[in-house]
Amino acid sequence: PTLWYITRALAVGAYVSLTVSILFGALRSIARQSRESVSWVVDELHQFLATLAATLVLGHLITLLLDPFLPFTWQNLLLPVDEPYRPFAVILGVFALYSLIALLFTSWFRAFLPYAFWRVLHYLSFVAFILVTAHGLLAGSDTNEPWMRGIYAGAAGAFGILAMMRLF
């Protein structure tokens, strides 16, 4: 089941990349609010890791499409209809994909958007993280493995702390 291993690896890599990207984004925002300066490296890492996460998600989708074990179609992967595997979990993944696409495209074209609009839309990253985490917990074949539980707990804990710092 080579594709299954590749699919799992891409999903975990995308989750970790997305988590660290969101953490860097939150740190950047917290620093700006507290009038602290942050190195440009944080911003570059934030953008790079977000793009890496998107690339890994695309790989995850392609390997799911090619894997003969589960009969996924492009329609299943891109639209929340007629899911062949754990429908609710996959639908959460589809909505997470939509939010990630919106975040990436608006960030790439930020220069053409009003800053206030981009800033408000970027709060979608909180929703994206929650959707991706729920998708992984409910659909992931490694969810019950101790190492994956550790990744989820560490990601959720770090996200929760920084989200509280950002909001309050």
Short mmCIF file of C-alpha atoms in Angstrom, two decimals:
data_model
loop_
_atom_site.label_atom_id
_atom_site.label_comp_id
_atom_site.label_asym_id
_atom_site.label_seq_id
_atom_site.Cartn_x
_atom_site.Cartn_y
_atom_site.Cartn_z
CA PRO A 1 0.00 0.00 0.00
CA THR A 2 2.62 2.53 -1.07
CA LEU A 3 0.08 5.23 -1.96
CA TRP A 4 -1.52 4.84 1.46
CA TYR A 5 1.83 5.54 3.15
CA ILE A 6 2.47 8.50 0.86
CA THR A 7 -1.03 9.87 1.49
CA ARG A 8 -0.53 9.64 5.25
CA ALA A 9 2.92 11.23 5.10
CA LEU A 10 1.66 14.11 2.94
CA ALA A 11 -1.28 14.70 5.29
CA VAL A 12 0.89 14.78 8.41
CA GLY A 13 3.46 16.98 6.68
CA ALA A 14 0.73 19.38 5.54
CA TYR A 15 -0.74 19.51 9.05
CA VAL A 16 2.59 20.27 10.69
CA SER A 17 3.49 22.87 8.03
CA LEU A 18 0.11 24.54 8.34
CA THR A 19 0.30 24.58 12.13
CA VAL A 20 3.76 26.15 12.21
CA SER A 21 2.73 28.67 9.55
CA ILE A 22 -0.30 29.71 11.59
CA LEU A 23 1.85 29.96 14.72
CA PHE A 24 4.33 32.24 12.93
CA GLY A 25 1.44 34.36 11.64
CA ALA A 26 -0.03 34.67 15.14
CA LEU A 27 3.38 35.57 16.59
CA ARG A 28 3.80 38.25 13.96
CA SER A 29 0.38 39.66 14.74
CA ILE A 30 0.95 39.57 18.52
CA ALA A 31 4.30 41.34 18.10
CA ARG A 32 2.70 44.05 15.96
CA GLN A 33 0.00 44.62 18.59
CA SER A 34 2.58 44.93 21.36
CA ARG A 35 4.72 47.24 19.22
CA GLU A 36 7.59 44.76 19.15
CA SER A 37 9.61 44.28 16.01
CA VAL A 38 9.81 40.87 14.42
CA SER A 39 12.46 39.77 12.00
CA TRP A 40 11.47 39.55 8.35
CA VAL A 41 12.47 35.90 8.65
CA VAL A 42 9.27 35.17 10.61
CA ASP A 43 7.17 36.61 7.78
CA GLU A 44 9.11 34.68 5.14
CA LEU A 45 8.79 31.43 7.11
CA HIS A 46 5.07 32.07 7.58
CA GLN A 47 4.57 32.48 3.83
CA PHE A 48 6.87 29.62 2.85
CA LEU A 49 5.25 27.15 5.27
CA ALA A 50 1.75 28.12 4.12
CA THR A 51 2.75 27.47 0.51
CA LEU A 52 4.45 24.22 1.51
CA ALA A 53 1.29 23.12 3.34
CA ALA A 54 -0.78 23.85 0.21
CA THR A 55 1.64 21.85 -1.93
CA LEU A 56 1.49 18.91 0.48
CA VAL A 57 -2.33 19.11 0.55
CA LEU A 58 -2.35 18.96 -3.25
CA GLY A 59 -0.13 15.88 -3.09
CA HIS A 60 -2.46 14.39 -0.47
CA LEU A 61 -5.43 14.90 -2.80
CA ILE A 62 -3.63 13.43 -5.82
CA THR A 63 -2.52 10.32 -3.95
CA LEU A 64 -6.08 9.84 -2.65
CA LEU A 65 -7.32 10.10 -6.22
CA LEU A 66 -4.78 7.53 -7.45
CA ASP A 67 -5.18 5.07 -4.57
CA PRO A 68 -7.32 2.13 -5.78
CA PHE A 69 -8.33 1.17 -2.23
CA LEU A 70 -10.74 4.10 -1.81
CA PRO A 71 -12.77 5.20 -4.84
CA PHE A 72 -12.25 8.97 -4.57
CA THR A 73 -13.01 11.15 -7.58
CA TRP A 74 -12.13 14.81 -8.15
CA GLN A 75 -15.76 15.56 -7.32
CA ASN A 76 -15.42 13.80 -3.94
CA LEU A 77 -12.22 15.68 -3.17
CA LEU A 78 -13.37 19.14 -4.26
CA LEU A 79 -17.10 19.14 -3.46
CA PRO A 80 -18.80 18.11 -0.22
CA VAL A 81 -20.99 15.45 -1.85
CA ASP A 82 -21.21 11.66 -1.98
CA GLU A 83 -18.02 10.94 0.01
CA PRO A 84 -16.90 7.28 -0.13
CA TYR A 85 -15.06 7.33 3.21
CA ARG A 86 -16.14 8.85 6.54
CA PRO A 87 -18.36 11.45 4.89
CA PHE A 88 -18.54 14.00 7.69
CA ALA A 89 -14.77 13.99 8.20
CA VAL A 90 -14.09 14.32 4.47
CA ILE A 91 -16.61 17.16 4.16
CA LEU A 92 -14.73 18.98 6.94
CA GLY A 93 -11.58 18.45 4.89
CA VAL A 94 -13.24 19.91 1.79
CA PHE A 95 -14.29 23.02 3.73
CA ALA A 96 -10.77 23.26 5.17
CA LEU A 97 -9.45 23.13 1.60
CA TYR A 98 -11.76 26.01 0.61
CA SER A 99 -10.55 28.11 3.52
CA LEU A 100 -6.89 27.37 2.76
CA ILE A 101 -7.37 28.33 -0.89
CA ALA A 102 -9.05 31.60 0.11
CA LEU A 103 -6.26 32.39 2.57
CA LEU A 104 -3.48 31.64 0.10
CA PHE A 105 -4.93 33.48 -2.86
CA THR A 106 -5.81 36.58 -0.87
CA SER A 107 -2.33 36.57 0.64
CA TRP A 108 -0.65 36.24 -2.74
CA PHE A 109 -2.74 39.13 -4.06
CA ARG A 110 -2.69 41.18 -0.86
CA ALA A 111 -1.22 44.19 -2.64
CA PHE A 112 -4.43 44.47 -4.67
CA LEU A 113 -6.81 44.17 -1.71
CA PRO A 114 -7.74 46.69 0.97
CA TYR A 115 -5.71 45.87 4.06
CA ALA A 116 -8.76 45.82 6.36
CA PHE A 117 -10.49 43.27 4.10
CA TRP A 118 -7.41 41.07 3.97
CA ARG A 119 -6.94 41.32 7.75
CA VAL A 120 -10.53 40.30 8.52
CA LEU A 121 -10.40 37.48 5.98
CA HIS A 122 -7.17 36.24 7.53
CA TYR A 123 -9.09 35.36 10.70
CA LEU A 124 -10.29 32.47 8.56
CA SER A 125 -6.97 30.83 9.47
CA PHE A 126 -8.43 30.04 12.91
CA VAL A 127 -11.36 28.28 11.26
CA ALA A 128 -9.04 26.50 8.82
CA PHE A 129 -6.92 25.13 11.66
CA ILE A 130 -9.96 23.85 13.53
CA LEU A 131 -11.40 22.24 10.37
CA VAL A 132 -8.09 20.61 9.44
CA THR A 133 -7.61 19.29 12.97
CA ALA A 134 -11.15 17.89 13.10
CA HIS A 135 -10.68 16.36 9.64
CA GLY A 136 -7.49 14.65 10.72
CA LEU A 137 -8.91 13.42 14.01
CA LEU A 138 -12.01 11.97 12.35
CA ALA A 139 -10.56 10.69 9.06
CA GLY A 140 -6.92 10.00 9.81
CA SER A 141 -5.89 6.36 9.97
CA ASP A 142 -3.13 7.27 12.45
CA THR A 143 -5.33 9.25 14.84
CA ASN A 144 -5.06 6.67 17.61
CA GLU A 145 -1.29 6.31 17.35
CA PRO A 146 0.52 7.95 20.31
CA TRP A 147 2.84 9.95 18.05
CA MET A 148 -0.11 11.40 16.11
CA ARG A 149 -2.01 12.18 19.30
CA GLY A 150 1.13 14.02 20.44
CA ILE A 151 1.21 16.04 17.22
CA TYR A 152 -2.48 16.96 17.59
CA ALA A 153 -2.09 17.83 21.27
CA GLY A 154 1.03 19.93 20.68
CA ALA A 155 -0.50 21.73 17.71
CA ALA A 156 -3.80 22.39 19.47
CA GLY A 157 -2.07 23.52 22.65
CA ALA A 158 0.26 25.93 20.86
CA PHE A 159 -2.58 27.19 18.69
CA GLY A 160 -4.85 27.68 21.71
CA ILE A 161 -2.25 29.64 23.65
CA LEU A 162 -1.38 31.91 20.73
CA ALA A 163 -5.04 32.36 19.74
CA MET A 164 -5.84 33.50 23.29
CA MET A 165 -2.86 35.84 23.28
CA ARG A 166 -3.95 37.22 19.91
CA LEU A 167 -7.57 37.70 20.87
CA PHE A 168 -6.95 39.10 24.35
#
